[in-house]
Coordinates of N, CA and C in Angstrom, one line a residue:
M1 N -24.2 8.5 48.0 CA -23.2 8.7 49.1 C -23.9 8.5 50.5
A2 N -25.0 9.1 50.6 CA -25.8 8.9 51.8 C -26.2 7.5 52.0
R3 N -26.6 6.8 50.9 CA -27.0 5.4 51.0 C -25.8 4.5 51.4
R4 N -24.6 4.8 50.9 CA -23.5 4.0 51.3 C -23.2 4.2 52.8
D5 N -23.3 5.5 53.2 CA -23.1 5.7 54.7 C -24.1 5.0 55.5
G6 N -25.3 4.9 55.0 CA -26.3 4.1 55.8 C -26.0 2.7 55.8
R7 N -25.5 2.1 54.7 CA -25.1 0.7 54.7 C -24.0 0.5 55.6
D8 N -23.0 1.4 55.6 CA -21.9 1.3 56.5 C -22.3 1.3 58.0
A9 N -23.2 2.2 58.3 CA -23.8 2.3 59.6 C -24.5 1.0 60.0
L10 N -25.3 0.5 59.0 CA -26.0 -0.8 59.3 C -25.0 -1.9 59.5
D11 N -24.0 -1.9 58.7 CA -23.0 -3.0 58.8 C -22.3 -2.9 60.2
R12 N -22.0 -1.7 60.6 CA -21.4 -1.5 61.9 C -22.3 -2.0 63.0
Q13 N -23.6 -1.7 62.9 CA -24.6 -2.1 63.9 C -24.6 -3.6 63.9
R14 N -24.7 -4.2 62.7 CA -24.7 -5.7 62.6 C -23.4 -6.3 63.3
G15 N -22.3 -5.6 62.9 CA -21.0 -6.1 63.5 C -21.0 -6.0 65.0
T16 N -21.5 -4.8 65.4 CA -21.6 -4.7 66.9 C -22.5 -5.7 67.5
G17 N -23.6 -5.9 66.8 CA -24.6 -7.0 67.4 C -23.9 -8.3 67.4
R18 N -23.2 -8.6 66.2 CA -22.6 -9.9 66.2 C -21.5 -10.0 67.3
G19 N -20.8 -8.9 67.4 CA -19.7 -8.9 68.5 C -20.3 -9.1 69.8
A20 N -21.4 -8.3 70.0 CA -22.1 -8.5 71.4 C -22.6 -9.9 71.5
G21 N -23.1 -10.4 70.4 CA -23.6 -11.8 70.5 C -22.5 -12.8 70.8
H22 N -21.3 -12.5 70.1 CA -20.2 -13.4 70.4 C -19.7 -13.2 71.8
S23 N -19.8 -12.0 72.3 CA -19.4 -11.8 73.7 C -20.3 -12.5 74.7
L24 N -21.6 -12.4 74.4 CA -22.6 -13.1 75.2 C -22.4 -14.6 75.2
E25 N -22.2 -15.1 74.0 CA -21.9 -16.5 73.9 C -20.6 -16.9 74.6
H26 N -19.6 -16.0 74.5 CA -18.4 -16.3 75.2 C -18.5 -16.3 76.7
E27 N -19.3 -15.3 77.2 CA -19.5 -15.2 78.6 C -20.3 -16.4 79.1
A28 N -21.4 -16.7 78.3 CA -22.2 -17.9 78.7 C -21.4 -19.1 78.7
G29 N -20.5 -19.3 77.7 CA -19.6 -20.5 77.7 C -18.7 -20.5 79.0
H30 N -18.2 -19.3 79.3 CA -17.4 -19.3 80.5 C -18.2 -19.7 81.8
G31 N -19.5 -19.2 81.8 CA -20.3 -19.4 83.0 C -20.6 -20.9 83.1
L32 N -20.9 -21.6 81.9 CA -21.2 -23.0 82.0 C -19.9 -23.8 82.4
E33 N -18.8 -23.3 81.9 CA -17.5 -24.0 82.3 C -17.3 -23.9 83.8
R34 N -17.6 -22.6 84.3 CA -17.4 -22.4 85.8 C -18.3 -23.3 86.6
Q35 N -19.6 -23.4 86.1 CA -20.6 -24.2 86.8 C -20.2 -25.7 86.7
A36 N -19.7 -26.1 85.5 CA -19.3 -27.5 85.4 C -18.1 -27.8 86.3
G37 N -17.2 -26.7 86.4 CA -16.0 -26.9 87.3 C -16.4 -27.0 88.7
R38 N -17.4 -26.2 89.2 CA -17.8 -26.2 90.5 C -18.5 -27.6 90.8
R39 N -19.3 -28.0 89.8 CA -20.0 -29.3 90.0 C -19.0 -30.5 90.1
A40 N -18.0 -30.4 89.2 CA -16.9 -31.4 89.2 C -16.2 -31.4 90.5
G41 N -16.0 -30.2 91.1 CA -15.3 -30.1 92.3 C -16.1 -30.7 93.5
R42 N -17.4 -30.3 93.4 CA -18.3 -30.9 94.5 C -18.3 -32.4 94.4
Q43 N -18.4 -32.9 93.1 CA -18.4 -34.4 92.9 C -17.1 -35.0 93.4
A44 N -16.0 -34.3 93.1 CA -14.7 -34.9 93.5 C -14.6 -34.9 95.0
G45 N -15.1 -33.8 95.7 CA -15.1 -33.8 97.2 C -16.0 -34.9 97.8
L46 N -17.2 -35.0 97.1 CA -18.1 -36.1 97.6 C -17.5 -37.4 97.4
S47 N -16.8 -37.6 96.2 CA -16.2 -38.9 96.0 C -15.1 -39.1 97.0
A48 N -14.3 -38.0 97.3 CA -13.2 -38.2 98.2 C -13.8 -38.6 99.6
R49 N -14.9 -37.9 100.0 CA -15.5 -38.2 101.3 C -16.0 -39.6 101.3
L50 N -16.7 -40.0 100.2 CA -17.2 -41.4 100.2 C -16.1 -42.3 100.2
G51 N -15.0 -42.0 99.4 CA -13.9 -42.9 99.4 C -13.2 -43.1 100.8
T52 N -13.1 -41.9 101.5 CA -12.6 -42.0 102.8 C -13.4 -42.8 103.8
G53 N -14.8 -42.6 103.6 CA -15.7 -43.4 104.5 C -15.6 -44.9 104.2
L54 N -15.5 -45.2 102.9 CA -15.4 -46.6 102.5 C -14.1 -47.2 103.0
V55 N -13.1 -46.4 102.9 CA -11.8 -46.9 103.3 C -11.8 -47.1 104.9
A56 N -12.5 -46.2 105.6 CA -12.6 -46.3 107.0 C -13.4 -47.6 107.4
A57 N -14.5 -47.7 106.6 CA -15.4 -48.9 106.9 C -14.6 -50.2 106.7
V58 N -14.0 -50.2 105.5 CA -13.2 -51.4 105.2 C -12.1 -51.7 106.2
T59 N -11.5 -50.6 106.6 CA -10.4 -50.8 107.6 C -11.0 -51.3 108.9
A60 N -12.1 -50.7 109.4 CA -12.8 -51.2 110.6 C -13.1 -52.6 110.5
L61 N -13.7 -53.0 109.3 CA -14.1 -54.4 109.1 C -12.9 -55.3 109.2
A62 N -11.8 -54.8 108.5 CA -10.6 -55.7 108.6 C -10.1 -55.8 110.0
V63 N -10.0 -54.7 110.8 CA -9.6 -54.8 112.1 C -10.5 -55.7 113.0
G64 N -11.8 -55.6 112.7 CA -12.7 -56.5 113.5 C -12.5 -57.9 113.1
C65 N -12.3 -58.2 111.9 CA -12.0 -59.6 111.5 C -10.7 -60.0 112.1
A66 N -9.7 -59.1 112.1 CA -8.4 -59.5 112.7 C -8.6 -59.8 114.2
V67 N -9.3 -59.0 114.9 CA -9.6 -59.2 116.3 C -10.3 -60.5 116.5
A68 N -11.3 -60.7 115.6 CA -12.1 -62.0 115.7 C -11.2 -63.2 115.5
V69 N -10.3 -63.1 114.6 CA -9.4 -64.2 114.3 C -8.4 -64.4 115.5
L70 N -8.0 -63.3 116.1 CA -7.1 -63.4 117.3 C -7.8 -64.0 118.4
V71 N -9.1 -63.7 118.7 CA -9.8 -64.1 119.8 C -10.2 -65.6 119.6
D72 N -10.7 -65.9 118.4 CA -11.1 -67.3 118.1 C -10.0 -68.3 118.3
V73 N -10.3 -69.4 118.9 CA -9.2 -70.5 119.1 C -9.2 -71.3 117.8
P74 N -8.0 -71.5 117.3 CA -7.9 -72.3 116.0 C -8.3 -73.8 116.4
S75 N -8.9 -74.4 115.3 CA -9.4 -75.8 115.5 C -8.4 -76.8 115.9
W76 N -7.1 -76.5 115.6 CA -6.1 -77.5 115.9 C -5.6 -77.3 117.3
A77 N -5.9 -76.2 118.0 CA -5.4 -75.9 119.3 C -5.9 -76.9 120.3
R78 N -5.1 -77.2 121.3 CA -5.5 -78.2 122.4 C -6.6 -77.6 123.2
Q79 N -7.7 -78.3 123.3 CA -8.9 -77.9 124.1 C -8.7 -78.3 125.5
P80 N -9.2 -77.5 126.5 CA -9.1 -77.9 127.9 C -9.8 -79.2 128.2
E81 N -9.2 -80.0 129.1 CA -9.9 -81.2 129.5 C -11.2 -81.0 130.1
P82 N -12.2 -81.8 129.8 CA -13.5 -81.6 130.4 C -13.4 -81.9 131.9
G83 N -14.1 -81.1 132.7 CA -14.1 -81.3 134.1 C -15.0 -82.5 134.5
P84 N -14.9 -82.9 135.7 CA -15.7 -84.0 136.1 C -17.1 -83.7 136.0
S85 N -17.9 -84.7 135.7 CA -19.3 -84.5 135.6 C -19.9 -84.2 137.0
V86 N -20.9 -83.4 137.0 CA -21.5 -83.0 138.3 C -22.9 -83.6 138.4
D87 N -23.1 -84.4 139.4 CA -24.4 -85.0 139.6 C -25.4 -83.9 140.1
L88 N -26.4 -83.6 139.3 CA -27.3 -82.5 139.7 C -28.5 -83.1 140.5
A89 N -28.5 -84.4 140.8 CA -29.7 -84.9 141.5 C -29.7 -84.4 142.9
V90 N -30.9 -84.1 143.4 CA -31.0 -83.6 144.7 C -30.9 -84.7 145.7
A91 N -30.1 -84.5 146.7 CA -29.9 -85.6 147.7 C -31.2 -85.8 148.5
A92 N -31.4 -87.0 148.9 CA -32.6 -87.3 149.7 C -32.5 -86.7 151.1
E93 N -33.6 -86.2 151.6 CA -33.6 -85.7 153.0 C -33.5 -86.9 153.9
P94 N -32.8 -86.7 155.0 CA -32.7 -87.8 156.0 C -34.0 -88.2 156.6
S95 N -34.2 -89.4 156.8 CA -35.5 -89.9 157.3 C -35.4 -90.0 158.9
R96 N -36.6 -90.2 159.4 CA -36.7 -90.4 160.9 C -36.5 -91.8 161.2
S97 N -35.4 -92.3 160.9 CA -35.1 -93.8 161.2 C -33.9 -93.8 162.3
E98 N -34.0 -94.8 163.1 CA -33.0 -94.9 164.2 C -32.4 -96.3 164.1
L99 N -31.1 -96.3 163.8 CA -30.4 -97.6 163.6 C -29.7 -98.0 164.9
E100 N -29.7 -99.3 165.2 CA -29.2 -99.8 166.4 C -28.4 -101.1 166.1
V101 N -27.2 -101.2 166.7 CA -26.3 -102.4 166.6 C -26.7 -103.3 167.7
V102 N -27.1 -104.6 167.4 CA -27.5 -105.6 168.3 C -26.3 -106.5 168.5
R103 N -25.9 -106.7 169.8 CA -24.7 -107.5 170.1 C -24.9 -108.9 169.8
I104 N -24.0 -109.5 169.1 CA -24.0 -111.0 168.9 C -22.6 -111.5 168.9
D105 N -22.3 -112.3 169.9 CA -20.9 -112.9 170.0 C -20.7 -114.0 169.0
P106 N -19.6 -114.0 168.2 CA -19.5 -115.1 167.3 C -19.2 -116.5 168.0
D107 N -19.4 -117.5 167.3 CA -19.2 -118.9 167.8 C -17.7 -119.0 168.1
A108 N -17.4 -119.8 169.1 CA -16.0 -120.1 169.5 C -15.3 -120.9 168.4
A109 N -14.0 -120.7 168.3 CA -13.2 -121.4 167.3 C -11.8 -121.7 167.9
P110 N -11.2 -122.8 167.5 CA -9.8 -123.1 168.1 C -8.8 -122.3 167.4
P111 N -7.6 -122.3 167.9 CA -6.5 -121.6 167.3 C -6.3 -122.1 165.9
G112 N -6.1 -121.1 164.9 CA -6.0 -121.5 163.5 C -7.3 -121.8 162.8
G113 N -8.4 -121.8 163.6 CA -9.7 -122.1 163.0 C -10.4 -120.9 162.5
T114 N -11.7 -121.1 162.1 CA -12.4 -119.9 161.5 C -13.8 -119.9 162.2
T115 N -14.3 -118.7 162.2 CA -15.7 -118.4 162.7 C -16.2 -117.2 161.9
T116 N -17.4 -116.8 162.2 CA -18.1 -115.7 161.5 C -18.6 -114.7 162.4
V117 N -18.3 -113.4 162.2 CA -18.9 -112.3 162.9 C -20.1 -111.9 162.3
H118 N -21.2 -111.8 163.0 CA -22.5 -111.3 162.5 C -22.7 -109.9 163.0
A119 N -22.6 -109.0 162.1 CA -22.8 -107.6 162.4 C -24.3 -107.2 162.1
F120 N -25.0 -107.3 163.2 CA -26.5 -107.2 163.1 C -27.0 -105.8 163.4
V121 N -27.7 -105.2 162.5 CA -28.1 -103.8 162.6 C -29.6 -103.8 162.4
A122 N -30.4 -103.1 163.3 CA -31.9 -103.1 163.3 C -32.3 -101.6 163.1
N123 N -33.4 -101.4 162.4 CA -34.0 -100.1 162.2 C -35.2 -100.0 163.1
R124 N -35.1 -99.2 164.2 CA -36.2 -99.0 165.1 C -37.3 -98.0 164.6
G125 N -37.1 -97.5 163.4 CA -38.1 -96.6 162.9 C -38.1 -95.2 163.4
P126 N -39.2 -94.5 163.2 CA -40.5 -94.9 162.5 C -40.5 -95.0 161.0
D127 N -39.4 -94.4 160.4 CA -39.4 -94.4 158.9 C -38.4 -95.4 158.4
S128 N -38.5 -95.7 157.1 CA -37.5 -96.5 156.4 C -36.3 -95.6 156.2
T129 N -35.1 -96.2 156.1 CA -33.9 -95.4 155.9 C -33.9 -94.8 154.5
A130 N -33.6 -93.5 154.4 CA -33.5 -92.8 153.2 C -32.1 -92.6 152.6
S131 N -31.1 -93.0 153.4 CA -29.7 -92.8 153.0 C -29.0 -94.2 153.2
P132 N -27.9 -94.4 152.5 CA -27.1 -95.6 152.7 C -26.5 -95.5 154.2
F133 N -26.2 -96.7 154.7 CA -25.5 -96.8 156.0 C -24.3 -97.8 155.9
T134 N -23.3 -97.5 156.7 CA -22.1 -98.3 156.7 C -21.9 -99.0 158.0
V135 N -21.7 -100.3 157.8 CA -21.4 -101.2 159.0 C -19.9 -101.4 159.1
V136 N -19.3 -101.2 160.2 CA -17.9 -101.4 160.4 C -17.7 -102.5 161.4
V137 N -16.8 -103.5 161.1 CA -16.5 -104.6 162.0 C -15.0 -104.5 162.3
H138 N -14.7 -104.3 163.6 CA -13.3 -104.2 164.0 C -12.9 -105.5 164.8
L139 N -11.8 -106.1 164.5 CA -11.5 -107.5 165.0 C -10.4 -107.3 166.1
P140 N -10.4 -108.3 167.1 CA -9.4 -108.3 168.1 C -8.0 -108.6 167.5
H141 N -7.0 -108.4 168.3 CA -5.6 -108.8 167.9 C -5.6 -110.4 167.8
G142 N -4.9 -110.8 166.7 CA -4.8 -112.3 166.5 C -5.9 -112.8 165.7
V143 N -6.8 -111.9 165.2 CA -7.9 -112.4 164.3 C -7.9 -111.5 163.1
T144 N -8.0 -112.2 161.9 CA -8.0 -111.4 160.6 C -9.2 -111.9 159.8
A145 N -9.7 -110.9 159.0 CA -10.9 -111.2 158.1 C -10.4 -112.1 157.0
E146 N -11.3 -112.9 156.6 CA -11.0 -113.9 155.5 C -12.3 -114.1 154.7
G147 N -12.5 -113.6 153.5 CA -13.7 -113.7 152.8 C -14.0 -115.1 152.4
P148 N -15.2 -115.2 151.7 CA -16.0 -114.2 151.1 C -16.9 -113.5 152.2
Y149 N -17.3 -112.3 151.9 CA -18.1 -111.5 152.8 C -19.5 -111.3 152.2
F150 N -20.4 -110.9 153.1 CA -21.7 -110.4 152.7 C -22.0 -109.0 153.4
P151 N -22.3 -108.0 152.6 CA -22.3 -108.0 151.1 C -21.0 -108.3 150.5
S152 N -21.0 -108.7 149.2 CA -19.8 -109.1 148.5 C -18.8 -108.0 148.3
D153 N -19.3 -106.8 148.3 CA -18.4 -105.6 148.1 C -17.8 -105.0 149.3
C154 N -17.8 -105.7 150.4 CA -17.2 -105.2 151.7 C -15.7 -105.0 151.4
Q155 N -15.2 -104.0 152.1 CA -13.8 -103.6 151.9 C -13.0 -103.9 153.2
V156 N -11.7 -104.3 153.1 CA -10.9 -104.7 154.2 C -9.8 -103.7 154.4
F157 N -9.6 -103.3 155.7 CA -8.6 -102.2 156.0 C -7.8 -102.7 157.2
R158 N -6.7 -102.0 157.5 CA -5.8 -102.2 158.7 C -5.3 -103.6 158.8
G159 N -4.8 -104.1 157.6 CA -4.1 -105.4 157.6 C -5.1 -106.5 157.9
G160 N -6.4 -106.4 157.5 CA -7.4 -107.4 157.7 C -8.1 -107.4 159.0
R161 N -7.9 -106.4 159.8 CA -8.5 -106.3 161.1 C -9.7 -105.4 161.1
Q162 N -10.1 -104.8 160.0 CA -11.3 -103.9 159.9 C -12.0 -104.1 158.6
V163 N -13.3 -104.3 158.6 CA -14.1 -104.5 157.4 C -15.2 -103.5 157.4
R164 N -15.5 -102.9 156.2 CA -16.5 -101.9 156.1 C -17.5 -102.4 155.0
C165 N -18.8 -102.4 155.3 CA -19.8 -102.9 154.4 C -20.9 -101.8 154.3
V166 N -21.3 -101.5 153.1 CA -22.2 -100.4 152.8 C -23.6 -101.1 152.4
F167 N -24.6 -100.6 153.0 CA -26.0 -101.1 152.7 C -26.8 -99.9 152.1
G168 N -27.5 -100.1 151.1 CA -28.3 -99.1 150.4 C -29.5 -98.6 151.2
P169 N -30.1 -97.5 150.8 CA -31.3 -97.0 151.6 C -32.5 -97.9 151.4
G170 N -33.5 -97.7 152.2 CA -34.7 -98.5 152.1 C -35.0 -99.6 153.1
L171 N -34.2 -99.6 154.2 CA -34.4 -100.6 155.2 C -35.7 -100.2 156.0
P172 N -36.7 -101.0 155.9 CA -38.0 -100.7 156.6 C -37.9 -100.6 158.1
P173 N -38.8 -99.9 158.8 CA -38.7 -100.0 160.2 C -39.0 -101.4 160.8
L174 N -38.4 -101.7 161.9 CA -38.5 -102.9 162.6 C -38.0 -104.1 161.8
R175 N -37.0 -103.8 160.8 CA -36.4 -104.8 160.0 C -34.9 -104.7 160.3
S176 N -34.1 -105.7 159.9 CA -32.6 -105.7 160.2 C -31.8 -106.0 158.9
A177 N -30.6 -105.7 159.0 CA -29.6 -106.0 158.0 C -28.3 -106.6 158.7
T178 N -27.8 -107.6 158.1 CA -26.6 -108.3 158.8 C -25.5 -108.4 157.8
A179 N -24.3 -107.9 158.2 CA -23.1 -108.1 157.4 C -22.4 -109.3 158.0
L180 N -21.9 -110.3 157.1 CA -21.3 -111.5 157.5 C -19.8 -111.4 157.2
V181 N -19.0 -111.5 158.2 CA -17.5 -111.4 158.1 C -16.8 -112.6 158.6
P182 N -16.5 -113.6 157.8 CA -15.7 -114.7 158.2 C -14.3 -114.3 158.7
V183 N -13.8 -114.9 159.7 CA -12.5 -114.6 160.3 C -11.7 -115.8 160.6
R184 N -10.4 -115.7 160.6 CA -9.5 -116.8 161.0 C -8.7 -116.4 162.2
L185 N -8.6 -117.3 163.2 CA -7.8 -117.1 164.4 C -6.3 -117.5 164.2
D186 N -5.4 -116.8 164.8 CA -4.0 -117.1 164.7 C -3.7 -118.4 165.4
P187 N -2.9 -119.3 164.7 CA -2.6 -120.6 165.3 C -1.9 -120.5 166.7
E188 N -1.3 -119.4 167.0 CA -0.5 -119.3 168.2 C -1.4 -118.8 169.4
L189 N -2.7 -118.5 169.2 CA -3.5 -118.0 170.2 C -3.7 -119.1 171.3
R190 N -3.8 -118.6 172.5 CA -4.2 -119.6 173.6 C -5.7 -119.6 173.8
A191 N -6.1 -120.6 174.4 CA -7.6 -120.7 174.7 C -7.9 -119.6 175.7
G192 N -9.1 -119.1 175.5 CA -9.6 -118.0 176.3 C -10.5 -117.0 175.6
R193 N -10.7 -115.9 176.1 CA -11.6 -114.9 175.5 C -10.8 -113.7 175.0
L194 N -11.1 -113.4 173.8 CA -10.5 -112.2 173.1 C -11.5 -111.1 173.1
D195 N -11.0 -109.9 173.7 CA -11.9 -108.8 173.6 C -11.2 -107.7 172.7
G196 N -11.9 -106.6 172.6 CA -11.3 -105.5 171.7 C -12.0 -105.5 170.3
G197 N -13.0 -106.4 170.1 CA -13.7 -106.4 168.9 C -15.0 -105.6 169.1
W198 N -15.5 -104.9 168.0 CA -16.7 -104.2 168.1 C -17.3 -104.0 166.7
V199 N -18.6 -103.7 166.7 CA -19.4 -103.4 165.5 C -20.0 -102.0 165.6
A200 N -20.0 -101.3 164.6 CA -20.6 -99.9 164.6 C -21.3 -99.7 163.3
V201 N -22.3 -98.7 163.3 CA -23.0 -98.3 162.1 C -23.0 -96.8 162.0
H202 N -22.9 -96.3 160.8 CA -22.9 -94.9 160.5 C -23.9 -94.6 159.4
S203 N -24.8 -93.6 159.7 CA -25.8 -93.2 158.7 C -26.1 -91.7 158.9
A204 N -26.4 -91.1 157.7 CA -26.9 -89.7 157.8 C -28.2 -89.5 158.3
D205 N -29.0 -90.6 158.4 CA -30.4 -90.5 158.9 C -30.4 -90.5 160.4
D206 N -29.6 -91.2 161.0 CA -29.6 -91.4 162.5 C -28.7 -90.5 163.2
R207 N -29.2 -89.5 163.9 CA -28.4 -88.5 164.6 C -28.1 -88.9 166.1
D208 N -28.8 -89.9 166.5 CA -28.6 -90.4 167.9 C -27.6 -91.5 167.9
G209 N -26.4 -91.2 168.4 CA -25.3 -92.2 168.4 C -25.1 -93.0 169.6
S210 N -26.1 -93.1 170.4 CA -26.0 -93.8 171.7 C -25.9 -95.3 171.5
D211 N -26.5 -95.8 170.5 CA -26.5 -97.3 170.3 C -26.0 -97.7 168.9
H212 N -25.0 -96.9 168.5 CA -24.4 -97.1 167.1 C -23.2 -98.1 167.2
R213 N -22.8 -98.4 168.4 CA -21.6 -99.3 168.5 C -21.8 -100.3 169.7
Q214 N -21.4 -101.5 169.4 CA -21.5 -102.6 170.4 C -20.3 -103.4 170.3
P215 N -19.7 -103.9 171.5 CA -18.5 -104.7 171.5 C -19.0 -106.2 171.3
F216 N -18.0 -107.0 171.0 CA -18.3 -108.5 171.0 C -17.0 -109.2 171.5
D217 N -17.2 -110.4 172.1 CA -16.1 -111.2 172.6 C -16.0 -112.4 171.7
L218 N -14.8 -112.8 171.4 CA -14.6 -114.0 170.6 C -13.8 -115.0 171.5
T219 N -14.3 -116.2 171.6 CA -13.8 -117.2 172.5 C -12.9 -118.2 171.7
V220 N -11.6 -118.3 172.2 CA -10.7 -119.3 171.6 C -10.9 -120.6 172.3
A221 N -11.3 -121.6 171.6 CA -11.6 -122.9 172.2 C -10.3 -123.7 172.3
E222 N -10.3 -124.7 173.2 CA -9.2 -125.6 173.3 C -9.0 -126.3 172.0
A223 N -7.7 -126.5 171.7 CA -7.4 -127.2 170.4 C -7.8 -128.7 170.7
A224 N -8.3 -129.4 169.7 CA -8.7 -130.8 169.9 C -7.4 -131.6 170.0
A225 N -7.5 -132.6 170.9 CA -6.3 -133.4 171.2 C -6.1 -134.4 170.0
A226 N -4.9 -134.6 169.6 CA -4.6 -135.4 168.4 C -4.9 -136.9 168.9
S227 N -5.5 -137.7 168.0 CA -5.9 -139.1 168.4 C -4.7 -140.0 168.0

């Protein structure tokens, strides 16, 4: 009887131990599940934050690309016309040259005839000309320019009564340049002297304009008597 009671007590202890063990195992299982749940929650939060960051980054990238596309001009769009080219060459400094018009009266010619105006320009120095200079020939009434001219690129203005010829730089001191302007006299002109003609020179080198212009007279000769 006592032995049975001892076995029963032992069995109860074992049962209690097993129950306690099961309780510990159950509590441990619940603890692991709670830890796993917290870990899963943290991972989910991290994933959510990462996902939000990635979405924001992708959105910003997309917006940046959209802005870039809006700013960039499509290849088919009309491009602005190129502006005129700009010459970056430095202009030559004016030289110490003094240009002077020397008066030369043209040869006489009969009404309807032709003669040549010699526009004679001299460089009194002391330097060679560093800039181009323009020679202007103005003709009296009843006289018109009639090419060919020298230089060949002289231009005619005012109905043939004014001719402008440009000479390049480099005229040495004590040397001259001459523009040749053939002219024709009106057939209705009377014999005599025509005034109102002049020759002038313009240059960036020469600032003294006292001798830049000289008049000339053109004589209308008597018409030859018919034989």
